[in-house]
XYZ file of C-alpha atoms in Angstrom:
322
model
C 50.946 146.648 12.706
C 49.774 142.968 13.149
C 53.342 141.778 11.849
C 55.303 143.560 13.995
C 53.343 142.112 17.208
C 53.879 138.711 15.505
C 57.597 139.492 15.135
C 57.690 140.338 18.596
C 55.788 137.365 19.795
C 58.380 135.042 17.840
C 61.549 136.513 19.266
C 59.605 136.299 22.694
C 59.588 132.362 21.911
C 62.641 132.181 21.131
C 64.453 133.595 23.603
C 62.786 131.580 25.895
C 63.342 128.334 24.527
C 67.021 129.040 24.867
C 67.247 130.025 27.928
C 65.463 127.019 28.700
C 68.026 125.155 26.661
C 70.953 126.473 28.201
C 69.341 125.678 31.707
C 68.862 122.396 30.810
C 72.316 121.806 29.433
C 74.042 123.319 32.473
C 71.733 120.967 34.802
C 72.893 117.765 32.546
C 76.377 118.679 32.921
C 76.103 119.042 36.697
C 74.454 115.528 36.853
C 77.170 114.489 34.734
C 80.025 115.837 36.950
C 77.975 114.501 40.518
C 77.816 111.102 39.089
C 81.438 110.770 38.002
C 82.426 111.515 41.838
C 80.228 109.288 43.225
C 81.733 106.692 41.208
C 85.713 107.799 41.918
C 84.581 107.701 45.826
C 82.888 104.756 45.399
C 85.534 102.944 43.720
C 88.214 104.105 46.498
C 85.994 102.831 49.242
C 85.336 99.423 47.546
C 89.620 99.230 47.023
C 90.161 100.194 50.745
C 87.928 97.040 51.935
C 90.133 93.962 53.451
C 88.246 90.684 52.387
C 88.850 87.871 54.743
C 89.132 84.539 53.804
C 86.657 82.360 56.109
C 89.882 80.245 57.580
C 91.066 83.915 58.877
C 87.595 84.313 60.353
C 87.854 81.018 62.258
C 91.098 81.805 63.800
C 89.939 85.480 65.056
C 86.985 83.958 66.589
C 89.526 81.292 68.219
C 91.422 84.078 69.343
C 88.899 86.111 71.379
C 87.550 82.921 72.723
C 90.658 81.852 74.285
C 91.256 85.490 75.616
C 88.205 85.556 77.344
C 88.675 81.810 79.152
C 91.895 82.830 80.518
C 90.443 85.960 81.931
C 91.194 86.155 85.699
C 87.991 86.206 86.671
C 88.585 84.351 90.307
C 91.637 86.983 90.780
C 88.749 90.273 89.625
C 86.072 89.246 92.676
C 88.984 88.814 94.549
C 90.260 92.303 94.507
C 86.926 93.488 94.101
C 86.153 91.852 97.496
C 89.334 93.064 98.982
C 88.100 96.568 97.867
C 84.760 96.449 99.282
C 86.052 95.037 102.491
C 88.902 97.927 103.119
C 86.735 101.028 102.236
C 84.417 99.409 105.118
C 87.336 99.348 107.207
C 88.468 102.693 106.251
C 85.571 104.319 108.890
C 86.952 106.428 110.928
C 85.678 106.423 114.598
C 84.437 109.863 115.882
C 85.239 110.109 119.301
C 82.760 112.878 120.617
C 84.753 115.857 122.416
C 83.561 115.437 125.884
C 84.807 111.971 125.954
C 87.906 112.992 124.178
C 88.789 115.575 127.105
C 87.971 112.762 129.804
C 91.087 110.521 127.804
C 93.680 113.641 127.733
C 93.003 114.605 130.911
C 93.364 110.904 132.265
C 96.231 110.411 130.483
C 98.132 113.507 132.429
C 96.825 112.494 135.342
C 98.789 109.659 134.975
C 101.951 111.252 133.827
C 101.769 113.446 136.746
C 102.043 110.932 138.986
C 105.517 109.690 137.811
C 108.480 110.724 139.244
C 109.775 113.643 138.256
C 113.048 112.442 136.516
C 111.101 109.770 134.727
C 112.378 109.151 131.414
C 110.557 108.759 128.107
C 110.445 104.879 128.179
C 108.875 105.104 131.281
C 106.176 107.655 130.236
C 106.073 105.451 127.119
C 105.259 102.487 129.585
C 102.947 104.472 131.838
C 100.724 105.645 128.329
C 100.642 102.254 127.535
C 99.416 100.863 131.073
C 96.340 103.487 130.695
C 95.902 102.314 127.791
C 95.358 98.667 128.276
C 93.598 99.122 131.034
C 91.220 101.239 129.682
C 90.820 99.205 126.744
C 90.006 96.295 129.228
C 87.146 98.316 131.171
C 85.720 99.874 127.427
C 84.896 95.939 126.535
C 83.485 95.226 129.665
C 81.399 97.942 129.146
C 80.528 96.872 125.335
C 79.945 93.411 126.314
C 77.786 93.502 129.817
C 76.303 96.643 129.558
C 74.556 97.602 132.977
C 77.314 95.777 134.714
C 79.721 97.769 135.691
C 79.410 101.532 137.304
C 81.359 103.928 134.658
C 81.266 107.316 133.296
C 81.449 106.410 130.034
C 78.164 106.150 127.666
C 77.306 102.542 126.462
C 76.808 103.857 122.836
C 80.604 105.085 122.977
C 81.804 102.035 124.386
C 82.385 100.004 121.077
C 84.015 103.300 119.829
C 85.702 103.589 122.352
C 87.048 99.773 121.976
C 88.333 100.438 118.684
C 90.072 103.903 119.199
C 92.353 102.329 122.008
C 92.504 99.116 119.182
C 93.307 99.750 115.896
C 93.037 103.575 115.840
C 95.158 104.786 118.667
C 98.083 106.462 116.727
C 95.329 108.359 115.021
C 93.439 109.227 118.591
C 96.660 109.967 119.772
C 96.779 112.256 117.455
C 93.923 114.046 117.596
C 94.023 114.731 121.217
C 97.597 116.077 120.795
C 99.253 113.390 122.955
C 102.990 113.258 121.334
C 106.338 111.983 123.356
C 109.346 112.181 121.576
C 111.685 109.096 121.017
C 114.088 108.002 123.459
C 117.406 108.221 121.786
C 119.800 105.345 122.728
C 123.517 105.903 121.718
C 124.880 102.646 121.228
C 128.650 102.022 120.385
C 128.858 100.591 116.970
C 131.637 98.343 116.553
C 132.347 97.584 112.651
C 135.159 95.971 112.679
C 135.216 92.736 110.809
C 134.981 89.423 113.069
C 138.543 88.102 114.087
C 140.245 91.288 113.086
C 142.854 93.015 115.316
C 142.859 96.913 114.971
C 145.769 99.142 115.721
C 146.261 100.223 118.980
C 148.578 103.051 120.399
C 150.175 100.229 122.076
C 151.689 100.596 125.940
C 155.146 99.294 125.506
C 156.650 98.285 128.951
C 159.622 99.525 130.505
C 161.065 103.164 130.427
C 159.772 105.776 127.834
C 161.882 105.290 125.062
C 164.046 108.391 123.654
C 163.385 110.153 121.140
C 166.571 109.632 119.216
C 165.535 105.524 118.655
C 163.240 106.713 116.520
C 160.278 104.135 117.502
C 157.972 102.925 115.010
C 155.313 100.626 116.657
C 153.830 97.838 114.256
C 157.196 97.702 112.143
C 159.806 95.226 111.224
C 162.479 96.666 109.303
C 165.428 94.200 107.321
C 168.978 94.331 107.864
C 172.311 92.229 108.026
C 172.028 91.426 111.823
C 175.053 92.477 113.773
C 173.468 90.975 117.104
C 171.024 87.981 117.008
C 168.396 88.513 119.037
C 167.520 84.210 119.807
C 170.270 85.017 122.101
C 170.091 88.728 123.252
C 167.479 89.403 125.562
C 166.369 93.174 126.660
C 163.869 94.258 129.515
C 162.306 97.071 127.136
C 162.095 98.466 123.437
C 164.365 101.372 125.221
C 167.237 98.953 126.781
C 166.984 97.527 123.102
C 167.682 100.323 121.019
C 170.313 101.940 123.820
C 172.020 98.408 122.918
C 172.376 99.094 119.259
C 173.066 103.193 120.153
C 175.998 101.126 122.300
C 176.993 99.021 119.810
C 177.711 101.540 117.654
C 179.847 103.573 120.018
C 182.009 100.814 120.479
C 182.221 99.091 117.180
C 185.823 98.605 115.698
C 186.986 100.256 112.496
C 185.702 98.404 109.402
C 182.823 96.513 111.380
C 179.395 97.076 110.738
C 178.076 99.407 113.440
C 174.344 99.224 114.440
C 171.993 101.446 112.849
C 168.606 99.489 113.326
C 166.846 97.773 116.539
C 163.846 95.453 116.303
C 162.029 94.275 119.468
C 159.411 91.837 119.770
C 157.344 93.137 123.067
C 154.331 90.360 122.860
C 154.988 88.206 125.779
C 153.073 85.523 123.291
C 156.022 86.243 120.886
C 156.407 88.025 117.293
C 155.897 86.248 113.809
C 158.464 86.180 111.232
C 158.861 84.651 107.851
C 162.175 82.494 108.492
C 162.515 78.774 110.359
C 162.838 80.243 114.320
C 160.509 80.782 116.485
C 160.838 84.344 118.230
C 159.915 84.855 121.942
C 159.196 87.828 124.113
C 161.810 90.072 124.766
C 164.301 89.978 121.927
C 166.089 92.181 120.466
C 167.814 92.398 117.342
C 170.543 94.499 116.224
C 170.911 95.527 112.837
C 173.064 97.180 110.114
C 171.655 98.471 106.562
C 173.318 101.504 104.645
C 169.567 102.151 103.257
C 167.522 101.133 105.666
C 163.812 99.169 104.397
C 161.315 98.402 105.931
C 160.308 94.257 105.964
C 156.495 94.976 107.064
C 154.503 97.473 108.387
C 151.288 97.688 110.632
C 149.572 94.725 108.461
C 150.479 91.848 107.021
C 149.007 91.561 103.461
C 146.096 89.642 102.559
C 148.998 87.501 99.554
C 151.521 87.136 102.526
C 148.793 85.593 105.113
C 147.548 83.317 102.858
C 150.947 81.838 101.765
C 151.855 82.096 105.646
C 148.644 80.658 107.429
C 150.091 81.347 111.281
C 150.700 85.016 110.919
C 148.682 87.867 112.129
C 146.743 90.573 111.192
C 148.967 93.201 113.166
C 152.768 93.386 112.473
C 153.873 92.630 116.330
C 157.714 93.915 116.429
C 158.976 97.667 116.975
C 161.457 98.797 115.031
C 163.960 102.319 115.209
C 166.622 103.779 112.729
C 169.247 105.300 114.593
C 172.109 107.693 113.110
C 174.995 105.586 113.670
């Protein structure tokens, strides 16, 4: 009986030193596997670290000092000034609403008394009378109080001063005073300086028919079968009857008239050849495909190479059926 309680008493022991054992294996093993990461993490960290070398240092530090000297520091209380001073400007004045109704109704008053076409300028103009005026008798007011005999408050005076000042779109405003702008409709003339436009032009004399064909601001070519230096007509019409003549009465195998060009300027008409053209000629002309020399304008090339000649093409010109 006392062996087997021994027996038991051993294995008891036993057990318990290895359980112990284990336990304290396991606990080594976790120490084991802690300290290993400490040292990988360690090691990373201490690899990740830039070393600088002390001439890197001094140039860093050189750096930051010369950033801060050229700091704008005059230009930062500048604006900081500027700041301070606007939001004390931004007060708005509070007109109270007695005094406001005393202004609107003042202000009618004085509309009223205009005529009763008056335009807007001059309700513009009468606004701005009241206004001055009353601006004049608010600083009298502000400046020798007890002075003068007026219904409005000393205390609102200096508000009143700088509502009819600096904030009088804004009063204007708030009372509901609001005139709409005069429209002015001025002729706008865009044509370049020293540039002649085209005209319907007048041509003197009788209406000219419609079979001349009239093209105003045109000089068309041709083998001339009339000079006009030395042929004369009253009108563009008398011209082109001449050529409507000529061909009538032309003799077989001549060249009858098929074109008229008429220089109506009593200044005279440009041209590109040697002669100087005069008021009042006209020139009769023969081409089996009639083409035109110029039209309207002269080109920009052609004036340039040909500094007397104008803007407008000054001859009329008609195709005729021969």
């Amino acid at each position: 009986m006392a062996q087997g309680r021994l027996r038991c008493g051993c294995s008891h022991r036993k057990t318990t030193l290895l359980v112990c054992s284990i336990n304290i294996v396991i606990a080594l093993y976790v120490l084991r596997f802690l300290y290993s990461s400490l040292y990988i993490y360690t090691g990373n960290v201490s690899r990740n670290i830039v070393n600088y070398t002390p001439d890197q240092i001094r140039k860093m530090e050189e750096s930051i000092r010369i950033r801060r000297a050229f700091e704008p520091l005059k230009l930062v209380k500048l604006v900081k000034e500027l700041e301070e001073e606007l939001s004390r400007g931004e007060v708005v004045v509070e007109l109270s609403r007695p005094l406001k109704q005393k202004i609107t109704d003042e202000i009618l008053e004085r509309l009223r008394s205009l005529d009763a076409g008056a335009n807007v300028t001059e309700q513009r103009e009468a606004v701005e009378r009241w206004r001055r005026e009353k601006l004049e008798v608010a600083k009298q007011l502000t400046f020798e109080r007890g002075t003068l005999n007026s219904t409005i408050p000393h205390e609102e005076g200096g508000m009143l001063v700088r509502a009819l000042e600096s904030d009088w779109a804004l009063l204007s405003e708030e009372i509901g005073l609001w005139m709409a702008a005069e429209v002015i409709n001025k002729e706008h003339d865009d044509k370049p300086e020293g540039e002649e436009e085209l005209e319907d032009q007048i041509l003197p004399g009788r209406p000219i028919p419609p079979e001349c064909h009239a093209e105003l601001h045109a000089d068309y070519s041709g083998a001339a079968v009339r000079w006009g230096l030395t042929h004369h007509k009253e009108s563009a019409a008398d011209c082109c009857q001449a050529c409507l003549d000529h061909a009538k009465l032309a003799k077989p195998g001549e060249k009858r008239c098929n074109i008229w060009v008429y220089c109506p300027s009593e200044t005279g008409c440009h041209s590109p050849d040697i002669y100087e053209h005069k008021h009042q000629e006209c020139w009769l002309k023969y081409a089996e495909k009639p083409k035109l020399n110029f039209k309207d304008k002269y080109t920009e090339s052609y004036r340039n190479s040909h500094p007397t000649a104008p803007l407008v093409v000054p001859w009329v010109s008609g195709v005729v059926s021969s």
